[in-house]
Tab-separated table of C-alpha atoms (C1' of nucleotides) in Angstrom:
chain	number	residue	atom	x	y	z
A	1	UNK	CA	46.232	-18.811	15.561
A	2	UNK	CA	45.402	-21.203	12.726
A	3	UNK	CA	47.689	-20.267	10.100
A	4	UNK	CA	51.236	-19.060	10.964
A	5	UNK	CA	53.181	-18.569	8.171
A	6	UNK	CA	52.309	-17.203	4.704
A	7	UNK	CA	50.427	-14.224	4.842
A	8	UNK	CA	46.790	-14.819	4.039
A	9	UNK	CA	46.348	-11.592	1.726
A	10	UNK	CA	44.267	-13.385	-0.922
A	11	UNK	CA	42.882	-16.103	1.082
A	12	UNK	CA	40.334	-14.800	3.514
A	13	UNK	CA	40.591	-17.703	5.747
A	14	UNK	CA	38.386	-20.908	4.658
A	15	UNK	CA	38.786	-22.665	1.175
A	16	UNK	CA	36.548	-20.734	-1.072
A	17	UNK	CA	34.460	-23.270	-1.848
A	18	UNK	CA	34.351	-25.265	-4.245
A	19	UNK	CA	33.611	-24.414	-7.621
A	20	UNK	CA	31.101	-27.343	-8.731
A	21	UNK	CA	28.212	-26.270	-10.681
A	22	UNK	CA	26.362	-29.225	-10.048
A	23	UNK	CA	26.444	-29.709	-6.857
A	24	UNK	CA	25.609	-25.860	-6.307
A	25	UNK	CA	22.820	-26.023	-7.557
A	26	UNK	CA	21.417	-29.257	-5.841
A	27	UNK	CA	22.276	-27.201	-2.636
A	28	UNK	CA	20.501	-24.618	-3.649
A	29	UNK	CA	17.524	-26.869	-4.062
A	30	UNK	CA	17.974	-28.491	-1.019
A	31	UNK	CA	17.998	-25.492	0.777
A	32	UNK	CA	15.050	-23.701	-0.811
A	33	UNK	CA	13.085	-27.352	-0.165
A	34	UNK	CA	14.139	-27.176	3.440
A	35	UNK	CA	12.872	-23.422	3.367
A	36	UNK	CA	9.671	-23.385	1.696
A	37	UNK	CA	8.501	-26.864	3.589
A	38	UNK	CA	9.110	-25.063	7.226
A	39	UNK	CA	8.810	-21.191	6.698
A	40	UNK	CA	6.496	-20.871	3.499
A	41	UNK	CA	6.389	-18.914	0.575
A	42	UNK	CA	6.596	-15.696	1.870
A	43	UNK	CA	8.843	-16.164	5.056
A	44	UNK	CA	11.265	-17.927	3.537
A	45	UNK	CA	13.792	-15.481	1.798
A	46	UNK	CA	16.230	-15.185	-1.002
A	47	UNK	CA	18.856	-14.494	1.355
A	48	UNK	CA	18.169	-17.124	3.752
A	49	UNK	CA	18.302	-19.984	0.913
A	50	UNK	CA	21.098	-18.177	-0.282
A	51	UNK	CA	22.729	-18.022	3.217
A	52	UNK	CA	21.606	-21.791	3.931
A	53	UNK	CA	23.135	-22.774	0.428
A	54	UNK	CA	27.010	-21.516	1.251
A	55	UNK	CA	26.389	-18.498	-1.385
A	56	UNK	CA	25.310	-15.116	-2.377
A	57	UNK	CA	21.295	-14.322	-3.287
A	58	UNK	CA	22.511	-13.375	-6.668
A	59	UNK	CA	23.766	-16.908	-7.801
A	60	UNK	CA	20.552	-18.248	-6.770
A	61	UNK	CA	18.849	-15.726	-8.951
A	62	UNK	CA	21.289	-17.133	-11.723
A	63	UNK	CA	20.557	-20.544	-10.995
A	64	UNK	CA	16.757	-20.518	-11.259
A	65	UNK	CA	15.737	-17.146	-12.647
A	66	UNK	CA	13.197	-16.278	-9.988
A	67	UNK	CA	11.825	-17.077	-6.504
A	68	UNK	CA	9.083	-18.445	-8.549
A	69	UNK	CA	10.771	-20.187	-10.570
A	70	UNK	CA	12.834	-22.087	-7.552
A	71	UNK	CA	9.563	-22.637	-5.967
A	72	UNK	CA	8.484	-24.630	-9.056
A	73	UNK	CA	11.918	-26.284	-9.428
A	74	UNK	CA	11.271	-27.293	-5.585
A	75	UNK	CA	7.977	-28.925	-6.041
A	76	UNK	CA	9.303	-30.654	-9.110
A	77	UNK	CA	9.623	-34.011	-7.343
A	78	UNK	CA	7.273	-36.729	-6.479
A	79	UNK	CA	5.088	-36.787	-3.813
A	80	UNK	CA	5.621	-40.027	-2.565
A	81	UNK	CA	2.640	-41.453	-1.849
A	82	UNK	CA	3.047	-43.482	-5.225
A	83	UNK	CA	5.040	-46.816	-3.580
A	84	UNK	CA	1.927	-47.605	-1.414
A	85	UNK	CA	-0.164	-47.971	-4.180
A	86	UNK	CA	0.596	-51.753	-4.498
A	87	UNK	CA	-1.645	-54.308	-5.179
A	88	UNK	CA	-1.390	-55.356	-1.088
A	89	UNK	CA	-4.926	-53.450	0.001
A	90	UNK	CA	-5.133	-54.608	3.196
A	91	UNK	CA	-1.981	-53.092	5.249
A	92	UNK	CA	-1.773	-50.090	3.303
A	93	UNK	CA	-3.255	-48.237	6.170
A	94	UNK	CA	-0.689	-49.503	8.409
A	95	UNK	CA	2.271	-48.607	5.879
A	96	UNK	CA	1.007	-45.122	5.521
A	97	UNK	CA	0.815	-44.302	8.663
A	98	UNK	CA	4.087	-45.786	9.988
A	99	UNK	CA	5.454	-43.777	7.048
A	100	UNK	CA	4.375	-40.523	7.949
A	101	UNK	CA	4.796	-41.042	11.777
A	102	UNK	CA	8.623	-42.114	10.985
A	103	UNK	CA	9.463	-39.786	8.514
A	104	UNK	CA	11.776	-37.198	11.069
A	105	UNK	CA	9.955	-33.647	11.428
A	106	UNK	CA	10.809	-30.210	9.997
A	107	UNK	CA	11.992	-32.648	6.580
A	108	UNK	CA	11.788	-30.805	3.495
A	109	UNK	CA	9.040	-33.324	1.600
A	110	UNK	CA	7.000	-31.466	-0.920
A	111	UNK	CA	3.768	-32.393	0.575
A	112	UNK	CA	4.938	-29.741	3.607
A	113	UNK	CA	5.695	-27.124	0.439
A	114	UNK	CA	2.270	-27.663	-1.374
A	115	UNK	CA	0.388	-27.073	1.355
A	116	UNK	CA	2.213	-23.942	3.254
A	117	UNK	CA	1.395	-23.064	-0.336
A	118	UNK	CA	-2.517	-22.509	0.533
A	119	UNK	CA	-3.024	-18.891	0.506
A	120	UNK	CA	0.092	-17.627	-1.465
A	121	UNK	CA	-0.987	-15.361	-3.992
A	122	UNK	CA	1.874	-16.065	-6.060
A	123	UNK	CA	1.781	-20.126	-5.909
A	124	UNK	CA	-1.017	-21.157	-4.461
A	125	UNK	CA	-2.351	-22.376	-8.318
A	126	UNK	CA	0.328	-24.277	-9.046
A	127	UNK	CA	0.182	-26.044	-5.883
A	128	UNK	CA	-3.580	-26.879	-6.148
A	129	UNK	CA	-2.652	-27.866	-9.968
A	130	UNK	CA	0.028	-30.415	-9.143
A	131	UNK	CA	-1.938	-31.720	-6.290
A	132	UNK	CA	-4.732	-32.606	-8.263
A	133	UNK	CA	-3.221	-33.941	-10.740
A	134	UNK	CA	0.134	-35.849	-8.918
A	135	UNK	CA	-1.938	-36.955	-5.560
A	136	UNK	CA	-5.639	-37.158	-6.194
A	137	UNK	CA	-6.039	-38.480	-9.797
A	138	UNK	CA	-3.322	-41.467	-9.556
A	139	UNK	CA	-5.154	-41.878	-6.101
A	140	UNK	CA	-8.475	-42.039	-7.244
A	141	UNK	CA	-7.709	-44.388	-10.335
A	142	UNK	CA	-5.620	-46.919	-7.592
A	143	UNK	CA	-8.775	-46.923	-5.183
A	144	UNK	CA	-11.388	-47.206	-7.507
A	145	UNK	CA	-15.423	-47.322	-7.300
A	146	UNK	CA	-17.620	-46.468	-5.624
A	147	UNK	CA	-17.032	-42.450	-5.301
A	148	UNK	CA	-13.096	-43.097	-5.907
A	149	UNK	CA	-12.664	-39.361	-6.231
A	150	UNK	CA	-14.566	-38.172	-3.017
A	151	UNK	CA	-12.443	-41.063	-1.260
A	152	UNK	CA	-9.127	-40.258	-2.636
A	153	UNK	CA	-9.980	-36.689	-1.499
A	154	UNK	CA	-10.748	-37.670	2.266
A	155	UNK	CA	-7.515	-39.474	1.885
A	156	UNK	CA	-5.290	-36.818	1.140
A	157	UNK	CA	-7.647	-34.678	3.761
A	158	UNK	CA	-6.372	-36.913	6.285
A	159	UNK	CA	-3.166	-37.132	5.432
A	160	UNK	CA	-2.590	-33.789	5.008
A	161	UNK	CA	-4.073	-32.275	8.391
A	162	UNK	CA	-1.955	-34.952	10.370
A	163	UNK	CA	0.722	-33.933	8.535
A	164	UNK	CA	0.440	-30.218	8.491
A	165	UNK	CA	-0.399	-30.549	12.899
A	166	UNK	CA	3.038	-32.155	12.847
A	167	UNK	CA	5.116	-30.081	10.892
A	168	UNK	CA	3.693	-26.920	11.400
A	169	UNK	CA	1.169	-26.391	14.033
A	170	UNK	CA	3.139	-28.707	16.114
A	171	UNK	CA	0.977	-29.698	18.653
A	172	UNK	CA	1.371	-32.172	21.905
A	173	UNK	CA	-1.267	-34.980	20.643
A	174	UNK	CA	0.431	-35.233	17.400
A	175	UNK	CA	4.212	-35.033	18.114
A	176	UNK	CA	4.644	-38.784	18.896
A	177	UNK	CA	6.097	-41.815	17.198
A	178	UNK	CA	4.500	-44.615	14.918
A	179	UNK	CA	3.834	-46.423	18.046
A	180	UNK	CA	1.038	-44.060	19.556
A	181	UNK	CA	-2.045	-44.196	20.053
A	182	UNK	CA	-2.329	-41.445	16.980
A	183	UNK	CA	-0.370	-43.178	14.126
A	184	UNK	CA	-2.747	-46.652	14.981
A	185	UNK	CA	-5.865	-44.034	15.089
A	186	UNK	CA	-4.702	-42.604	11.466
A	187	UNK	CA	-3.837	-46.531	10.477
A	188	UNK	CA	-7.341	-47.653	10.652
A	189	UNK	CA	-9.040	-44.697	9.530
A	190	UNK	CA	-7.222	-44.633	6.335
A	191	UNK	CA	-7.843	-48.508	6.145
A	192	UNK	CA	-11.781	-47.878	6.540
A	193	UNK	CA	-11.676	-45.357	3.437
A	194	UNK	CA	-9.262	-47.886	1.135
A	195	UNK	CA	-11.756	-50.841	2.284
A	196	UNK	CA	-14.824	-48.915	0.511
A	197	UNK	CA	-16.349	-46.706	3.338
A	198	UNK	CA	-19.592	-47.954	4.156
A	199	UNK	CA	-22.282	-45.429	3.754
A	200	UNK	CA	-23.138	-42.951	6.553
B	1	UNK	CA	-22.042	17.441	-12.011
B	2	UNK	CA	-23.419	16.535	-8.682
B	3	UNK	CA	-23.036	19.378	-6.985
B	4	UNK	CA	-24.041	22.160	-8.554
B	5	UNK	CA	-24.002	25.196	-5.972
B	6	UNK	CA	-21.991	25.817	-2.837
B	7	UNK	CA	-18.467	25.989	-3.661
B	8	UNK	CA	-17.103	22.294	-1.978
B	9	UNK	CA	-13.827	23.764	-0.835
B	10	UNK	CA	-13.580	22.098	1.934
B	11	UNK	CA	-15.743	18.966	1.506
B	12	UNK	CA	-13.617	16.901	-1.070
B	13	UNK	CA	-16.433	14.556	-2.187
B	14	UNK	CA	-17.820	12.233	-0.295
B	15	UNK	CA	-18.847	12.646	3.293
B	16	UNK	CA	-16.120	12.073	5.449
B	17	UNK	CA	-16.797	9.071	7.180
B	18	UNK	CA	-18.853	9.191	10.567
B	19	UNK	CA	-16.730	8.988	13.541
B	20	UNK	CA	-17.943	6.017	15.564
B	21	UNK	CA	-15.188	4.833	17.149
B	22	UNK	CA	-16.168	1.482	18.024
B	23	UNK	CA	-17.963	0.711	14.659
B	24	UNK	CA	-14.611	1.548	13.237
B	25	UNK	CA	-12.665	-0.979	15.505
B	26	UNK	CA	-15.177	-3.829	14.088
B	27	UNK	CA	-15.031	-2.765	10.916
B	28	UNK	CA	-11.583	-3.522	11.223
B	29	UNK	CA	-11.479	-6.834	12.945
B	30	UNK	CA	-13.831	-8.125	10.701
B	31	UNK	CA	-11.464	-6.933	7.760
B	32	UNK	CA	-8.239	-8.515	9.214
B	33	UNK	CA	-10.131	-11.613	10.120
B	34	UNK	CA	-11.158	-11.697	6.563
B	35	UNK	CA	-7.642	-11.383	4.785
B	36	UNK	CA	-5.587	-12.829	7.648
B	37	UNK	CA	-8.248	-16.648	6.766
B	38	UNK	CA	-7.676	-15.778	2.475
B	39	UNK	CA	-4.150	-14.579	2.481
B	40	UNK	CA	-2.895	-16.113	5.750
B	41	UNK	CA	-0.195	-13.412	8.205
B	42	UNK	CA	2.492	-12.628	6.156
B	43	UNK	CA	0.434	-11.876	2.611
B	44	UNK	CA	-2.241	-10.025	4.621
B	45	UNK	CA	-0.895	-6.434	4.332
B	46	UNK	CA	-1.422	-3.436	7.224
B	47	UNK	CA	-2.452	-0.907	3.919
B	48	UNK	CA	-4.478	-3.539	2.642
B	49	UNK	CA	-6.187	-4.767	5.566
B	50	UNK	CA	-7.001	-0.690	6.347
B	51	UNK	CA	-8.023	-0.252	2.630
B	52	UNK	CA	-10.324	-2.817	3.432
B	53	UNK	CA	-11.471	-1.278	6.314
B	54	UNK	CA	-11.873	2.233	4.563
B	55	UNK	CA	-9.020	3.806	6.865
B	56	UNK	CA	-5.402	4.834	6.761
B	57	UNK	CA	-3.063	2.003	8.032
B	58	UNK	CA	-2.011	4.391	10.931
B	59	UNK	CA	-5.403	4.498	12.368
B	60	UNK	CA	-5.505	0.386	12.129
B	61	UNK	CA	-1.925	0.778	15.042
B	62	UNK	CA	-3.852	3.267	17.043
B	63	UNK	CA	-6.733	0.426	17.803
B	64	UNK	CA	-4.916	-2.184	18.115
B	65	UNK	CA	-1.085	-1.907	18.911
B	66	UNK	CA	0.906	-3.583	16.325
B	67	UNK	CA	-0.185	-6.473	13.323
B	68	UNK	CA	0.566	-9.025	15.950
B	69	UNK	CA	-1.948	-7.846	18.745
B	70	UNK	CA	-4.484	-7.418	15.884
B	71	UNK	CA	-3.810	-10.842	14.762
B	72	UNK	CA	-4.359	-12.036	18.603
B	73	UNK	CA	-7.541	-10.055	18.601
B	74	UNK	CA	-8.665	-11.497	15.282
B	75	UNK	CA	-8.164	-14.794	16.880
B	76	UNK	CA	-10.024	-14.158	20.000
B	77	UNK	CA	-13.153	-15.661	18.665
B	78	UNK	CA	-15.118	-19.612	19.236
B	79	UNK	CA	-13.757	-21.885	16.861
B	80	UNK	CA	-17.616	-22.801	16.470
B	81	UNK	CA	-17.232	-26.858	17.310
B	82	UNK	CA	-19.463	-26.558	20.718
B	83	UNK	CA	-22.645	-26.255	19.357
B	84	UNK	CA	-22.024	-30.241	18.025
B	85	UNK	CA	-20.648	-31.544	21.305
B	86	UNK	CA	-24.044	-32.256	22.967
B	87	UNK	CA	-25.696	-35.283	23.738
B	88	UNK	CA	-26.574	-36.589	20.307
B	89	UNK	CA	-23.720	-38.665	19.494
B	90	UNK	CA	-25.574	-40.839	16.875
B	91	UNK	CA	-25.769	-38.025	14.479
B	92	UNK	CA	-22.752	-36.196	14.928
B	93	UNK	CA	-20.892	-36.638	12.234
B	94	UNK	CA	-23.255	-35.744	9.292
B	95	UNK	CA	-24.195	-32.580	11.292
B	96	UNK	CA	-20.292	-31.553	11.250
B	97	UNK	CA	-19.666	-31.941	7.513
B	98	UNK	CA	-23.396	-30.762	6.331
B	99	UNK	CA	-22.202	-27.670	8.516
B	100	UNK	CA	-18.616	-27.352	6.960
B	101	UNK	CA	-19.830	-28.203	3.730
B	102	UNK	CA	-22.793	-25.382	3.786
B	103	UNK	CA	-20.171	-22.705	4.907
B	104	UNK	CA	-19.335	-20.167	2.016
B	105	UNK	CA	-16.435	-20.532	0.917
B	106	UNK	CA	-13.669	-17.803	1.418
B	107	UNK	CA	-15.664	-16.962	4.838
B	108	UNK	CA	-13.429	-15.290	7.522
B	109	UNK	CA	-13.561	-17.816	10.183
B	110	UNK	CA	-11.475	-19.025	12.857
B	111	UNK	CA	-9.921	-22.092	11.493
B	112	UNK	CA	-9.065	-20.588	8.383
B	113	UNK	CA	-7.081	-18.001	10.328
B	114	UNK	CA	-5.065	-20.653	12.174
B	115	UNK	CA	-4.647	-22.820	9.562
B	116	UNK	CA	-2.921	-20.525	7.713
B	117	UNK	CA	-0.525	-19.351	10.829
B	118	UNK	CA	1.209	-22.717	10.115
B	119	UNK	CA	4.816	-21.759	9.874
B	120	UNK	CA	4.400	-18.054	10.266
B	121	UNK	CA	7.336	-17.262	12.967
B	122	UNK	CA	5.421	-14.718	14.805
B	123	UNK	CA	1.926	-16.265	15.509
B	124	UNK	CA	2.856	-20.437	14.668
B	125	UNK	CA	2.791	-20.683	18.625
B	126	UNK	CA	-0.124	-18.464	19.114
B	127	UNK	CA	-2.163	-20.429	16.984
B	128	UNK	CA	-0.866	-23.498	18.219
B	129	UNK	CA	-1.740	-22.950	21.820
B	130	UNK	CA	-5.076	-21.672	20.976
B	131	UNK	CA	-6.180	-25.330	18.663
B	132	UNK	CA	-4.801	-27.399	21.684
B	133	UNK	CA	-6.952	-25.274	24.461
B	134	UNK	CA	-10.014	-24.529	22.581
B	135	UNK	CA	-10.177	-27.453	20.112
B	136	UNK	CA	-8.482	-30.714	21.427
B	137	UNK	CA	-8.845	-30.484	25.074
B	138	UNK	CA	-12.549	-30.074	25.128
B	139	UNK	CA	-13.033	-32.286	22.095
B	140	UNK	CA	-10.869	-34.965	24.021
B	141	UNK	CA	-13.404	-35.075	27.196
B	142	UNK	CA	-16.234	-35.283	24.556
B	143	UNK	CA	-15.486	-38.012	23.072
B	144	UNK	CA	-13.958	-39.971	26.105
B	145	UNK	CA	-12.244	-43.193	26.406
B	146	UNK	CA	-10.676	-45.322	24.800
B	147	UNK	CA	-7.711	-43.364	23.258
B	148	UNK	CA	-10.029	-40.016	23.814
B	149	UNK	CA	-6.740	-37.446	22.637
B	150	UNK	CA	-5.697	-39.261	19.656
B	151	UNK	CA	-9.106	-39.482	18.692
B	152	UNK	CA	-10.017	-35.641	18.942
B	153	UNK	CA	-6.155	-35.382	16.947
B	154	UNK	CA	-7.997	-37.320	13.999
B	155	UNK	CA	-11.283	-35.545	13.893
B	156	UNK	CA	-9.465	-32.061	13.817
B	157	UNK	CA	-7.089	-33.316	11.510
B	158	UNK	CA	-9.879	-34.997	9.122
B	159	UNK	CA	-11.375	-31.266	9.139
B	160	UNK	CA	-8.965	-29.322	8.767
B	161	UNK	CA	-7.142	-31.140	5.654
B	162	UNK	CA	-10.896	-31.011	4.259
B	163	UNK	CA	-11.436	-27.531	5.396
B	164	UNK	CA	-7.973	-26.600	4.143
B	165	UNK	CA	-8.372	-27.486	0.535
B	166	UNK	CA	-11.546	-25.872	0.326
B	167	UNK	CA	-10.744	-22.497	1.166
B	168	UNK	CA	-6.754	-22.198	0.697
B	169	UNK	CA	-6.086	-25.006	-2.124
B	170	UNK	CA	-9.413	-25.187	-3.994
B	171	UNK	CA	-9.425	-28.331	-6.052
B	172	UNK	CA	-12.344	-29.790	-7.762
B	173	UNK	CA	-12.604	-32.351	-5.947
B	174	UNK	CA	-13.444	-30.078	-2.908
B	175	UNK	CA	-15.440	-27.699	-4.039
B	176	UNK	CA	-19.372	-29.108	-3.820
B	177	UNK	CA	-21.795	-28.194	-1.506
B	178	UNK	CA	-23.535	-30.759	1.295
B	179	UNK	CA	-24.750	-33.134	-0.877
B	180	UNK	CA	-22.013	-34.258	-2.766
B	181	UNK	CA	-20.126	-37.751	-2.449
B	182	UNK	CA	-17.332	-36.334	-0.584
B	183	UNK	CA	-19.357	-34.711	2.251
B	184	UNK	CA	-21.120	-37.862	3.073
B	185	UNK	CA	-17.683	-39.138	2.703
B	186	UNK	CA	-16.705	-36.964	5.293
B	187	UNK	CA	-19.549	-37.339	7.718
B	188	UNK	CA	-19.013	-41.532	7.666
B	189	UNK	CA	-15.149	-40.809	8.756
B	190	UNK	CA	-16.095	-38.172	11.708
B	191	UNK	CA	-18.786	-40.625	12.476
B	192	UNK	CA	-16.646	-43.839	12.850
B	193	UNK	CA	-14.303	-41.685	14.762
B	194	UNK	CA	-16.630	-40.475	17.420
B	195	UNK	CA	-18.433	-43.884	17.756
B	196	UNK	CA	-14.723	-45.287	19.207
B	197	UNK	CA	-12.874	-46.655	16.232
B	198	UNK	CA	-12.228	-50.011	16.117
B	199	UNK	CA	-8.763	-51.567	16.230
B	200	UNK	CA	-6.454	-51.507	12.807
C	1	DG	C1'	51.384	-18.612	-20.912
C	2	DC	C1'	47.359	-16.600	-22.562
C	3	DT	C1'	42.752	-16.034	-23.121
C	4	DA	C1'	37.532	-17.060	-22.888
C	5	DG	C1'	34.185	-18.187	-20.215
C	6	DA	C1'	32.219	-20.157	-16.221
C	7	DA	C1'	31.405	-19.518	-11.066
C	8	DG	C1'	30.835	-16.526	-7.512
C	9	DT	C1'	30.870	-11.967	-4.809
C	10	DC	C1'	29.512	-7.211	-3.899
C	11	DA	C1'	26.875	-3.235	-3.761
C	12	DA	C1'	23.064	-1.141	-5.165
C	13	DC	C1'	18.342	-0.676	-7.036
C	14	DA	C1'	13.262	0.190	-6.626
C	15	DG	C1'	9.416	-1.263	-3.988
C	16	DC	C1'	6.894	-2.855	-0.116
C	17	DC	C1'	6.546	-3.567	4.891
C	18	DG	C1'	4.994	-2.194	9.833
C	19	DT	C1'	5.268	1.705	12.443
C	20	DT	C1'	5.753	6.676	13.963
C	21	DT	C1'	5.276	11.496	14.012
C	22	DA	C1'	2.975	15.663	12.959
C	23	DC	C1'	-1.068	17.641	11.868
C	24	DA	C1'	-6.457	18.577	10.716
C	25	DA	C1'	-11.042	18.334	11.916
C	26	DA	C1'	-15.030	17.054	14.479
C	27	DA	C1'	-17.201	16.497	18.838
C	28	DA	C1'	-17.501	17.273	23.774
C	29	DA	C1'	-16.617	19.846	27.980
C	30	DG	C1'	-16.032	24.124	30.269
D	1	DC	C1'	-17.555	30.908	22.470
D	2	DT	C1'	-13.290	28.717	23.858
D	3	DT	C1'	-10.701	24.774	25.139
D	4	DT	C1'	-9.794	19.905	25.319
D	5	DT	C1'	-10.286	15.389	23.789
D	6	DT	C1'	-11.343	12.181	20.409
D	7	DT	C1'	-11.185	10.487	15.590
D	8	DG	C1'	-9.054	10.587	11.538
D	9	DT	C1'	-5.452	11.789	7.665
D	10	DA	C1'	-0.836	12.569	5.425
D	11	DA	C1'	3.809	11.858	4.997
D	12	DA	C1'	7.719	9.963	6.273
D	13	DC	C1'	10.892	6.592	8.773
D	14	DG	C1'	14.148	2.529	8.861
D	15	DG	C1'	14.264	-2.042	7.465
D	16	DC	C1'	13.544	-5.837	4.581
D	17	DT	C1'	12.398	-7.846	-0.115
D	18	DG	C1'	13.506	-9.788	-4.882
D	19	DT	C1'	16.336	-8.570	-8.476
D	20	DT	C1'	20.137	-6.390	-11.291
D	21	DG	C1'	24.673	-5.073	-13.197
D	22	DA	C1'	29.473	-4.519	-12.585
D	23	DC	C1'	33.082	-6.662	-10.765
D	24	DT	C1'	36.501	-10.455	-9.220
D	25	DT	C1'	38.459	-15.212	-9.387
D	26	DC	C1'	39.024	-19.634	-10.683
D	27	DT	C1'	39.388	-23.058	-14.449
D	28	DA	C1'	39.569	-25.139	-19.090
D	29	DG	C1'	41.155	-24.862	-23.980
D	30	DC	C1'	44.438	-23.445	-27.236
DNA sequence: GCTAGAAGTCAACAGCCGTTTACAAAAAAG
DNA sequence: CTTTTTTGTAAACGGCTGTTGACTTCTAGC
């Protein structure tokens, strides 16, 4: 019905896509992000990145060597958390959270990849590694004393459970917009830990 | 060498494990619950989880069904947040983290298990459902007004992340016992939580 | 136009998965 | 003692996994 004349012998019907290195393998990135931040590790399958990226399993396997090897490639991007570490203290709270409660769900960010990374024999390391040393120590040396480390952690703590109830566990009280009663919960909490957290 | 008379012909070394049925069926709950919190569903294998158990895999079906219904019955189980939710409000906080904090790590609870169903297709619901009911609700009429939901969000949130690197993403920063900076962190952000959380 | 190589597809591999079926042995019931 | 039921093992099933090698097909250089 689409095509009348010329007899499509050697053209199976759609253009045969394009042949652009490049971009093929950005696609392939994409979709592995979009994988590994929503599935995991383990759920999310060569063929389904493959599948999601236009192509065939192999050519990802040609592309990046390995599943692990993609999964690194994936994670090799910044976290993000780095342009609210400005010299403006006081509504950093307030930016963070509006952040993460705008950001659209189910978004392939490598903060979702790290931590559906938490148990994965095969990854888990490398996930704690470039946590520790992307997130926590540039945190840490931003916050500064008293017990920047122990604060930085609580920071990322927070962040991180919000984050993962939202993406992944995704639960009625935490499924709203930066206007709830949540996101200005989250605001000041993170505020009281960058203001110095007075002791217990 | 250790037997020296009586032909074993039919006794192939050791005895041959005592048939009590229903010691069996905890022995292999408590082995599930164990992998299913370290290695999360999908890396928590049917062999392994039976090895564990000192059984064949097919004997782990005949108790309970199918790896989902054992997962469901792994789950059935108290979170363990009650026991804080009595009257003493003043103190609340230092109580949760000292407890969190004194937990072994790499223990087989409940959160563990349901943090790690994040993103797992067959039990992301399951687990879902189960935080909401068992954990938020009751934690929401707790704490009480103002903004009681959100509120109960944060604290199980603050937690979890906290709970989450511990056992899943071990960084150094997590990995002291109750008297470290970050615990005392921890119990001056549950506290200011619980005692209402002033405005942002 | 011809050729070399890049870009992509296809089918198959070995290995693991959850589950099932068939069977052995111990205990209990008669 | 014989029979039945319970408790456990052994081996296999189909299906899915990551990965491989042989094979097309398009494109760039001479």
């Amino acid at each position: 019905m689409a095509q009348r004349k010329s007899p499509p012998r050697r053209r199976p019907a759609a253009a045969p896509r394009p042949r652009d290195a490049e971009q093929t393998r950005s696609e392939i990135l994409h979709a592995a992000r979009v994988l590994f931040a929503t599935r995991g590790y383990a759920n999310a399958g060569m063929r389904e990145i493959a599948a999601a990226a236009g192509i065939t399993p192999a050519l990802v396997v040609r592309y990046f060597g390995s599943k692990r090897d993609l999964f690194i490639a994936a994670i090799e991007s910044d976290i993000g958390l780095g342009p609210f570490l400005g010299p403006d203290r006081a509504t950093v709270g307030r930016h963070i959270a509006r952040y993460f409660f705008s950001k659209p769900m189910r978004e392939a960010d490598t903060l979702s990849i790290l931590l559906h990374a938490a148990g994965e024999p095969e990854v888990c390391d490398l996930a704690t590694e470039l946590l520790a040393a992307r997130v926590i120590q540039p945190l840490a040396r931003w916050l500064g004393p008293p017990r920047a480390e122990a604060r930085a952690a609580l920071l990322l703590a927070i962040i991180s459970g919000t984050w993962l109830f939202r993406q992944a566990l995704p639960m009625r009280a935490f499924t709203g917009g930066p206007d709830t009663a949540l996101a200005s919960c989250m605001a000041a909490q993170i505020q009281h830990v960058v203001d110095g957290l007075p002791e217990a």
